[in-house]
Amino acid sequence: MAQPRHAGPPPLKTEEDYIPYPSVHEVLGREGPFPLILLPQFGGYWIEGTNHQLSEEAPEAPPTSAPSTRARLEGNHTAKIYRKHFLGKEHFNYYSLDPALGHLVFSLKYDEQEHLHLLLRTRTRTLHDVVPISCLAEFPNVVQMAKLVCEDVNVDRFYPVLYPKASRLILAFDEHVLSNHFKFGVIYQKLGQTSEEELFGTTEESPAFTEFLNILGQRVQLRDFKGFRGGLDVTHGQTGSESVYCHFRDKEIMFHVSTKLPYTEGDAQQLQRKRHIGNDIVAVVFQDENTPFVPDMIASNFLHAFVVVQLEQGSTQGTLYKVSVTARDDVPFFGPPLPDPAVFRKGPEFQEFLLTKLINAEYACYKAEKFAKLEERTRAALLETLHEELQARSQAMLGLGPDDERPDNGAAAPGFFESFKSLLVPGSRRGRRGSAIGLGSVEEVGTRHGPPVSPPGAPPRCALPRLTAAPQALLVPGKSPSRRRPGPLGSRRSSAIGIESIQEAPAGRDGPAATPEGACSTHSSPESHRHPDRAERPEPPDFSRSSSSASSFGSAEEPGEGRESRSPSGTHRDAFTDTPWPDDPPGTPTGHRPPDPPCPEIKIQLERPPPNPGS
């Protein structure tokens, strides 16, 4: 059985698959008149304004001039909504992060007519809507309002913007696409010129071209020019001495005139001229006589639209101009539309129509694929910056820094007593944090005449920690009281609540106090956990109490932490002992502790202990 064949997509067309348009040389070999614009041989452009024949029935009638109504300037009108409807009025701003739409900045306003003005900014566009409250069953929350503008919003909540000057940041983002400065190229095409080298190689200006420049604007001297210069040098004169400038509807326009830019002898490409005109987006081409212009005559990645103006020769009705417009296929149509026939009489109406057409052409070119992708990347980066700025400023208003740690999933931060308890456990992470409130030390003390006596029938009492101002150094019998250099683990058991060191106090001054049978220690050694097979060491002797009057809140090294110390009898011992926490159950096994011992008393005291009366 034959297998069914699936029709694949048609192959992409190449230049050989197109029927080429006639070249400019073929057209010039024919009899005129010729059109103002010829399409490139393989297309890629559209043309507006191909009819320039005046009516033969009424030869005395004036040609069609510019429209009587004022032409409308196009632009991004959504970028003006925030200034018009929100700025200076009571409104609310929010921010959030959508997994699909990216960063979101949302503005809403409730007006006196009971309408909701909603403005949602995404990385691709800004959406605006006005919703009457009467159309809603109940007053929506912020997430529901955002979904009224864009159904694709998928966030759990929006965060309010608390920064008082947030409106300035949002306004700057919205209006970054607006500009009151424009620059356009002006190319002078003489009779028979059909290449880029010929167009940029012209140095003389005909009287007709000079007259046309006067319609575009006024001649200005570039040196020390204070207006918009459009990339021209106004200090050293490296881009010529003069140019054409115009102020039109609160917008500044600088023209890059090919004949006024510097001419370089021996440079066929005239790069000094092309680097300005080739980087413009829209250009005007003026033709003295009937020679067609082809858009691909000038190789440029930026030039997307051309407005071609040709002088009407032999007119008895004054100076007349024929106009045609061409742009790349991905540039949408832009107004104002050309009349039919597209012939204009010299005058201020023609100037207004021409300048409006040029400005609208540039706005339309921004929607072409090349510029749209660039604008989308720029917008996404600016929106991310705005989102981060609003978030950081709002947290700062709440007293939160960007690096503040907040518990996740509602978990509470550890309290004071939990931190204090973890401090007393050697090796804990909390026990190694720096002091915050300046407590001196934790000192384990016993009674002077033996272990504490518990009431009959009462369980053995465990000692309480006593907080004292730690001396500058712990004194060991037979050693100098000078401060020792801390070892790898020395002085690392300081606490976030200010406990600097842990000191064992003696039970008496007559020598090493005998440890009562069953006494529990407050040290838990990480070393012993790492070396379970270590031989049991003798019990450490108690240190004598320091008689020095010097006390300090600075960091004091714990005796013997991470190292061995020598007992008065000359035997080596380990400063760490493997004992449990004092409040562990009595049956907790240890490596060397006798069973069921009474615990020494531990007292908490914030001041320095009184001197020993027996001393």
Coordinates of C-alpha atoms in Angstrom, one line a residue, residues 87-487:
L87 CA 0.3 63.1 37.5
G88 CA -0.7 65.6 40.2
K89 CA -3.9 63.7 41.0
E90 CA -4.7 61.2 43.6
H91 CA -3.8 57.8 42.3
F92 CA -2.0 54.6 43.3
N93 CA 1.0 52.8 41.8
Y94 CA 1.9 49.1 42.2
Y95 CA 4.6 46.7 41.0
S96 CA 4.8 43.0 40.6
L97 CA 6.6 40.2 38.7
D98 CA 4.7 38.0 36.3
P99 CA 6.3 34.7 35.2
A100 CA 5.2 35.2 31.6
L101 CA 4.8 39.0 31.2
G102 CA 7.9 39.9 33.2
H103 CA 8.1 43.1 35.3
L104 CA 4.8 44.9 35.8
V105 CA 4.1 48.5 36.9
F106 CA 0.4 49.3 37.4
S107 CA -1.2 52.7 38.0
L108 CA -4.9 53.2 38.9
K109 CA -7.1 56.2 39.6
Y110 CA -10.7 56.5 40.7
D111 CA -12.2 59.8 39.4
E112 CA -15.3 61.7 40.5
Q113 CA -17.4 60.2 37.6
E114 CA -16.9 56.8 39.2
H115 CA -14.5 55.6 36.5
L116 CA -11.4 53.5 37.0
H117 CA -8.4 54.7 35.0
L118 CA -6.1 51.8 34.6
L119 CA -2.6 51.9 33.1
L120 CA -0.5 48.7 33.0
R121 CA 3.1 48.6 31.8
T122 CA 4.6 45.4 30.5
R123 CA 8.0 44.8 28.8
T124 CA 6.3 45.0 25.3
R125 CA 3.7 47.7 25.6
T126 CA 1.6 49.9 27.8
L127 CA -2.2 49.1 28.1
H128 CA -4.8 51.7 29.1
D129 CA -8.5 51.4 29.9
V130 CA -11.3 53.3 31.5
V131 CA -13.8 51.1 33.3
P132 CA -17.1 52.5 34.8
I133 CA -17.8 51.2 38.3
S134 CA -21.4 50.6 37.4
C135 CA -20.3 47.8 35.0
L136 CA -18.8 45.8 37.9
A137 CA -20.7 43.6 40.3
E138 CA -18.4 44.5 43.1
F139 CA -15.4 46.7 43.6
P140 CA -12.3 44.7 42.4
N141 CA -9.0 44.3 44.1
V142 CA -5.7 45.3 42.4
V143 CA -5.1 41.9 40.7
Q144 CA -8.6 41.9 39.3
M145 CA -8.2 45.5 38.1
A146 CA -5.0 44.5 36.3
K147 CA -6.8 41.6 34.6
L148 CA -9.4 44.0 33.3
V149 CA -6.7 45.6 31.3
C150 CA -4.8 42.4 30.4
E151 CA -6.3 39.0 30.8
D152 CA -2.8 37.4 30.7
V153 CA -1.8 38.8 34.1
N154 CA -1.0 35.9 36.4
V155 CA 0.2 37.1 39.7
D156 CA -1.0 36.5 43.3
R157 CA -0.6 40.1 44.4
F158 CA 0.7 43.6 43.6
Y159 CA 3.0 45.5 46.0
P160 CA 2.2 49.1 46.7
V161 CA 4.7 51.8 45.8
L162 CA 5.5 53.8 49.0
Y163 CA 8.1 56.1 47.5
P164 CA 6.8 59.8 47.5
K165 CA 8.7 60.6 44.3
A166 CA 7.7 57.5 42.4
S167 CA 5.6 59.6 39.9
R168 CA 8.8 61.1 38.6
L169 CA 10.4 57.8 37.9
I170 CA 7.2 56.4 36.3
L171 CA 6.8 59.5 34.1
A172 CA 10.4 59.3 32.9
F173 CA 9.8 55.7 31.8
D174 CA 6.6 56.5 30.1
E175 CA 8.0 59.4 28.1
H176 CA 11.3 57.9 27.1
V177 CA 9.8 57.2 23.7
L178 CA 8.8 60.8 23.2
S179 CA 11.2 63.2 21.6
N180 CA 11.1 66.8 20.5
H181 CA 14.2 66.5 18.4
F182 CA 14.5 65.2 14.9
K183 CA 17.2 65.0 12.2
F184 CA 16.5 64.3 8.6
G185 CA 18.8 64.0 5.6
V186 CA 18.5 66.1 2.5
I187 CA 19.9 64.7 -0.8
Y188 CA 20.3 66.8 -3.9
Q189 CA 19.8 64.7 -7.1
K190 CA 20.8 66.3 -10.3
L191 CA 19.8 65.2 -13.8
G192 CA 21.2 61.7 -14.7
Q193 CA 22.6 60.8 -11.3
T194 CA 21.8 57.2 -10.5
S195 CA 24.4 56.1 -8.0
E196 CA 25.3 56.8 -4.4
E197 CA 28.7 58.2 -5.4
E198 CA 27.1 60.7 -7.8
L199 CA 24.5 61.8 -5.2
F200 CA 27.1 62.4 -2.4
G201 CA 29.7 63.9 -4.9
T202 CA 27.6 67.0 -5.7
T203 CA 29.1 70.2 -4.4
E204 CA 27.1 73.0 -6.1
E205 CA 23.6 74.1 -5.3
S206 CA 21.2 75.2 -8.0
P207 CA 18.8 78.2 -7.4
A208 CA 15.9 75.8 -7.3
F209 CA 17.5 73.7 -4.6
T210 CA 18.4 76.8 -2.5
E211 CA 14.8 77.9 -2.8
F212 CA 13.6 74.6 -1.6
L213 CA 16.0 74.7 1.4
N214 CA 14.4 78.0 2.4
I215 CA 11.0 76.2 2.6
L216 CA 12.4 73.5 4.9
G217 CA 13.9 76.0 7.4
Q218 CA 16.4 78.8 8.0
R219 CA 20.1 78.7 7.5
V220 CA 22.1 78.8 10.7
Q221 CA 25.8 79.0 11.4
L222 CA 27.0 75.9 13.3
R223 CA 29.7 77.6 15.3
D224 CA 28.3 78.2 18.8
F225 CA 24.9 77.1 17.8
K226 CA 22.7 76.7 20.9
G227 CA 19.7 74.7 19.5
F228 CA 19.5 71.0 18.6
R229 CA 22.5 70.3 16.5
G230 CA 21.6 66.7 15.4
G231 CA 25.1 65.4 15.8
L232 CA 26.8 68.2 13.9
D233 CA 30.0 69.9 15.3
V234 CA 29.2 73.3 16.7
T235 CA 32.7 73.9 18.2
H236 CA 35.4 73.1 15.7
G237 CA 33.5 73.3 12.4
Q238 CA 34.4 69.7 11.4
T239 CA 30.9 69.1 9.9
G240 CA 30.7 72.3 7.8
S241 CA 30.1 75.9 8.6
E242 CA 26.3 76.1 8.2
S243 CA 23.1 74.0 8.0
V244 CA 19.3 74.2 7.8
Y245 CA 17.3 74.3 11.1
C246 CA 13.6 74.6 11.8
H247 CA 11.4 75.0 14.9
F248 CA 8.1 73.4 14.2
R249 CA 5.2 72.8 16.7
D250 CA 7.5 72.8 19.7
K251 CA 9.9 70.4 18.0
E252 CA 13.4 71.1 16.8
I253 CA 14.5 69.8 13.4
M254 CA 18.1 69.8 12.1
F255 CA 18.7 68.9 8.4
H256 CA 21.8 67.1 7.2
V257 CA 22.2 68.7 3.8
S258 CA 24.5 66.7 1.5
T259 CA 25.9 69.8 -0.2
K260 CA 26.7 71.5 3.1
L261 CA 28.5 68.6 4.7
P262 CA 32.3 68.4 4.2
Y263 CA 33.5 67.2 0.9
T264 CA 36.7 65.1 0.8
E265 CA 38.8 65.1 -2.4
G266 CA 39.7 61.6 -3.6
D267 CA 37.0 59.9 -1.5
A268 CA 34.5 58.4 -3.9
Q269 CA 32.1 57.3 -1.1
Q270 CA 32.3 60.7 0.7
L271 CA 32.1 59.1 4.1
Q272 CA 32.0 62.4 5.9
R273 CA 28.6 63.0 4.3
K274 CA 27.3 59.5 4.3
R275 CA 28.0 58.9 8.0
H276 CA 25.4 61.6 8.8
I277 CA 22.8 61.0 6.2
G278 CA 23.3 57.2 6.2
N279 CA 22.5 57.2 9.9
D280 CA 19.2 59.1 9.6
I281 CA 15.9 57.2 9.4
V282 CA 14.1 59.5 7.0
A283 CA 15.6 61.6 4.1
V284 CA 14.3 64.1 1.6
V285 CA 15.4 63.8 -2.0
F286 CA 15.2 67.0 -4.1
Q287 CA 15.2 66.6 -7.9
D288 CA 16.0 69.5 -10.2
E289 CA 14.8 67.6 -13.3
N290 CA 13.1 64.4 -14.2
T291 CA 15.5 61.6 -13.1
P292 CA 13.9 58.7 -11.1
F293 CA 15.2 57.9 -7.6
V294 CA 15.6 54.3 -6.5
P295 CA 15.6 53.6 -2.7
D296 CA 18.5 51.1 -2.8
M297 CA 20.8 53.7 -4.4
I298 CA 22.0 54.4 -0.9
A299 CA 23.2 51.5 1.1
S300 CA 22.1 52.0 4.7
N301 CA 20.7 50.0 7.5
F302 CA 18.9 52.9 9.0
L303 CA 17.3 54.8 6.1
H304 CA 13.7 53.4 5.9
A305 CA 11.7 56.1 4.2
F306 CA 12.2 58.8 1.6
V307 CA 10.1 61.8 0.6
V308 CA 11.0 62.8 -3.0
V309 CA 10.2 66.3 -4.2
Q310 CA 10.6 67.4 -7.8
L311 CA 10.3 70.9 -9.2
E312 CA 7.5 71.2 -11.8
Q313 CA 9.2 72.7 -14.9
G314 CA 7.5 75.3 -17.1
S315 CA 4.6 76.0 -14.7
T316 CA 2.6 79.2 -15.4
Q317 CA 0.9 79.1 -11.9
G318 CA 4.0 79.8 -9.8
T319 CA 6.4 77.4 -8.3
L320 CA 4.9 73.9 -8.1
Y321 CA 6.3 70.8 -6.5
K322 CA 5.5 67.1 -7.2
V323 CA 5.8 64.8 -4.2
S324 CA 6.1 61.0 -3.9
V325 CA 6.8 58.9 -0.8
T326 CA 8.4 55.5 -0.5
A327 CA 9.3 53.3 2.5
R328 CA 10.3 49.7 3.3
D329 CA 7.6 47.1 3.3
D330 CA 7.6 46.7 7.1
V331 CA 7.0 50.4 7.6
P332 CA 3.2 51.1 8.1
F333 CA 1.5 53.8 6.2
F334 CA 1.8 57.3 7.7
G335 CA -0.1 60.5 7.1
P336 CA -1.1 63.0 6.2
P337 CA -2.1 61.4 2.9
L338 CA -0.9 62.8 -0.4
P339 CA -3.6 64.5 -2.5
D340 CA -4.4 63.3 -6.0
P341 CA -2.7 64.6 -8.0
A342 CA 0.2 65.0 -5.6
V343 CA 1.2 68.5 -6.6
F344 CA 1.7 71.4 -4.2
R345 CA 2.1 75.1 -4.6
K346 CA 5.0 76.8 -2.8
G347 CA 3.8 78.4 0.5
P348 CA 3.5 77.9 4.2
E349 CA 0.8 75.2 3.7
F350 CA 3.3 73.1 1.8
Q351 CA 6.0 73.6 4.4
E352 CA 3.6 72.4 7.2
F353 CA 2.5 69.4 5.2
L354 CA 6.1 68.4 4.3
L355 CA 7.4 68.7 7.9
T356 CA 4.4 66.8 9.3
K357 CA 5.0 64.1 6.8
L358 CA 8.7 63.8 7.8
I359 CA 8.0 63.6 11.5
N360 CA 5.2 61.0 11.0
A361 CA 7.5 59.0 8.8
E362 CA 10.0 58.6 11.5
Y363 CA 7.4 57.5 14.0
A364 CA 6.2 55.0 11.5
C365 CA 9.7 53.7 10.9
Y366 CA 10.1 52.9 14.6
K367 CA 7.4 50.2 14.1
A368 CA 9.6 48.4 11.5
E369 CA 11.0 45.1 12.5
K370 CA 14.6 46.3 13.0
F371 CA 13.7 49.3 15.2
A372 CA 10.8 47.5 17.0
K373 CA 13.2 44.8 18.3
L374 CA 15.6 47.4 19.5
E375 CA 12.8 49.4 21.2
E376 CA 11.5 46.2 22.9
R377 CA 15.0 45.4 24.4
T378 CA 15.4 49.0 25.5
R379 CA 11.9 49.1 27.1
A380 CA 12.4 45.8 28.9
A381 CA 15.7 47.0 30.4
L382 CA 14.2 50.3 31.5
L383 CA 11.1 48.6 33.0
E384 CA 13.3 46.3 35.0
T385 CA 15.3 49.2 36.3
L386 CA 12.1 51.0 37.2
H387 CA 10.7 47.9 39.0
E388 CA 13.9 47.5 41.0
E389 CA 14.0 51.2 41.9
L390 CA 10.4 51.2 43.1
Q391 CA 10.9 48.1 45.1
A392 CA 14.1 49.3 46.8
R393 CA 12.7 52.8 47.5
S394 CA 9.5 51.3 49.0
Q395 CA 11.5 48.9 51.2
A396 CA 13.6 51.8 52.3
M397 CA 10.5 53.7 53.4
L398 CA 9.7 50.7 55.6
G399 CA 13.2 50.7 57.1
L400 CA 14.1 47.5 55.2
G401 CA 17.4 47.2 53.4
P402 CA 17.8 45.2 50.3
D403 CA 19.9 42.6 52.2
D404 CA 17.7 42.3 55.2
E405 CA 16.8 38.7 56.0
R406 CA 13.2 38.0 56.5
P407 CA 11.9 34.6 57.7
D408 CA 10.3 32.7 54.9
N409 CA 6.9 30.9 55.1
G410 CA 6.0 32.8 58.3
A411 CA 8.7 31.2 60.4
A412 CA 9.5 33.4 63.4
A413 CA 13.1 34.5 64.1
P414 CA 14.8 32.8 67.1
G415 CA 14.1 34.5 70.4
F416 CA 16.5 35.8 73.1
F417 CA 16.5 32.7 75.3
E418 CA 16.9 30.4 72.3
S419 CA 19.9 32.5 71.2
F420 CA 21.3 32.5 74.7
K421 CA 20.9 28.8 75.1
S422 CA 22.6 28.1 71.8
L423 CA 25.4 30.3 72.9
L424 CA 26.3 28.1 75.8
V425 CA 26.5 25.0 73.6
P426 CA 30.1 25.0 72.4
G427 CA 30.5 24.8 68.6
S428 CA 27.1 26.2 67.8
R429 CA 26.9 28.7 65.0
R430 CA 25.0 31.3 67.1
G431 CA 27.7 31.1 69.9
R432 CA 30.3 32.5 67.5
R433 CA 28.6 35.8 66.6
G434 CA 29.8 39.1 67.8
S435 CA 28.6 40.9 70.9
A436 CA 25.7 43.3 70.6
I437 CA 24.8 44.5 74.1
G438 CA 28.2 44.1 75.8
L439 CA 27.7 41.4 78.4
G440 CA 31.0 40.4 79.8
S441 CA 31.3 36.6 80.3
V442 CA 29.6 33.5 81.4
E443 CA 31.2 32.0 84.5
E444 CA 30.5 28.7 86.1
V445 CA 30.9 28.9 89.8
G446 CA 30.3 26.5 92.6
T447 CA 29.8 27.1 96.3
R448 CA 32.7 27.7 98.5
H449 CA 32.2 24.7 100.7
G450 CA 31.1 22.0 98.3
P451 CA 28.1 21.3 96.2
P452 CA 24.8 23.0 96.8
V453 CA 22.6 21.4 99.3
S454 CA 19.1 20.5 98.1
P455 CA 16.1 20.2 100.3
P456 CA 15.2 16.7 101.4
G457 CA 13.3 14.9 98.7
A458 CA 14.1 17.6 96.1
P459 CA 16.0 16.8 92.9
P460 CA 19.5 18.0 92.6
R461 CA 19.8 21.6 91.7
C462 CA 21.7 22.7 88.6
A463 CA 23.8 25.8 88.6
L464 CA 22.7 28.9 86.9
P465 CA 25.0 30.9 84.6
R466 CA 26.4 34.0 86.1
L467 CA 27.3 36.9 83.7
T468 CA 30.2 38.9 84.8
A469 CA 32.5 41.5 83.3
A470 CA 35.3 39.3 82.0
P471 CA 38.9 40.1 82.9
Q472 CA 41.3 40.9 80.2
A473 CA 42.7 37.3 80.3
L474 CA 41.9 34.1 82.1
L475 CA 44.5 33.3 84.6
V476 CA 46.0 29.8 84.7
P477 CA 48.2 28.9 87.8
G478 CA 51.8 29.2 87.0
K479 CA 51.3 31.2 83.8
S480 CA 51.6 34.9 83.0
P481 CA 48.3 36.9 83.0
S482 CA 49.2 38.5 79.7
R483 CA 46.9 38.0 76.7
R484 CA 47.7 35.0 74.6
R485 CA 47.5 34.9 70.8
P486 CA 44.2 33.1 69.9
G487 CA 44.6 29.8 68.2

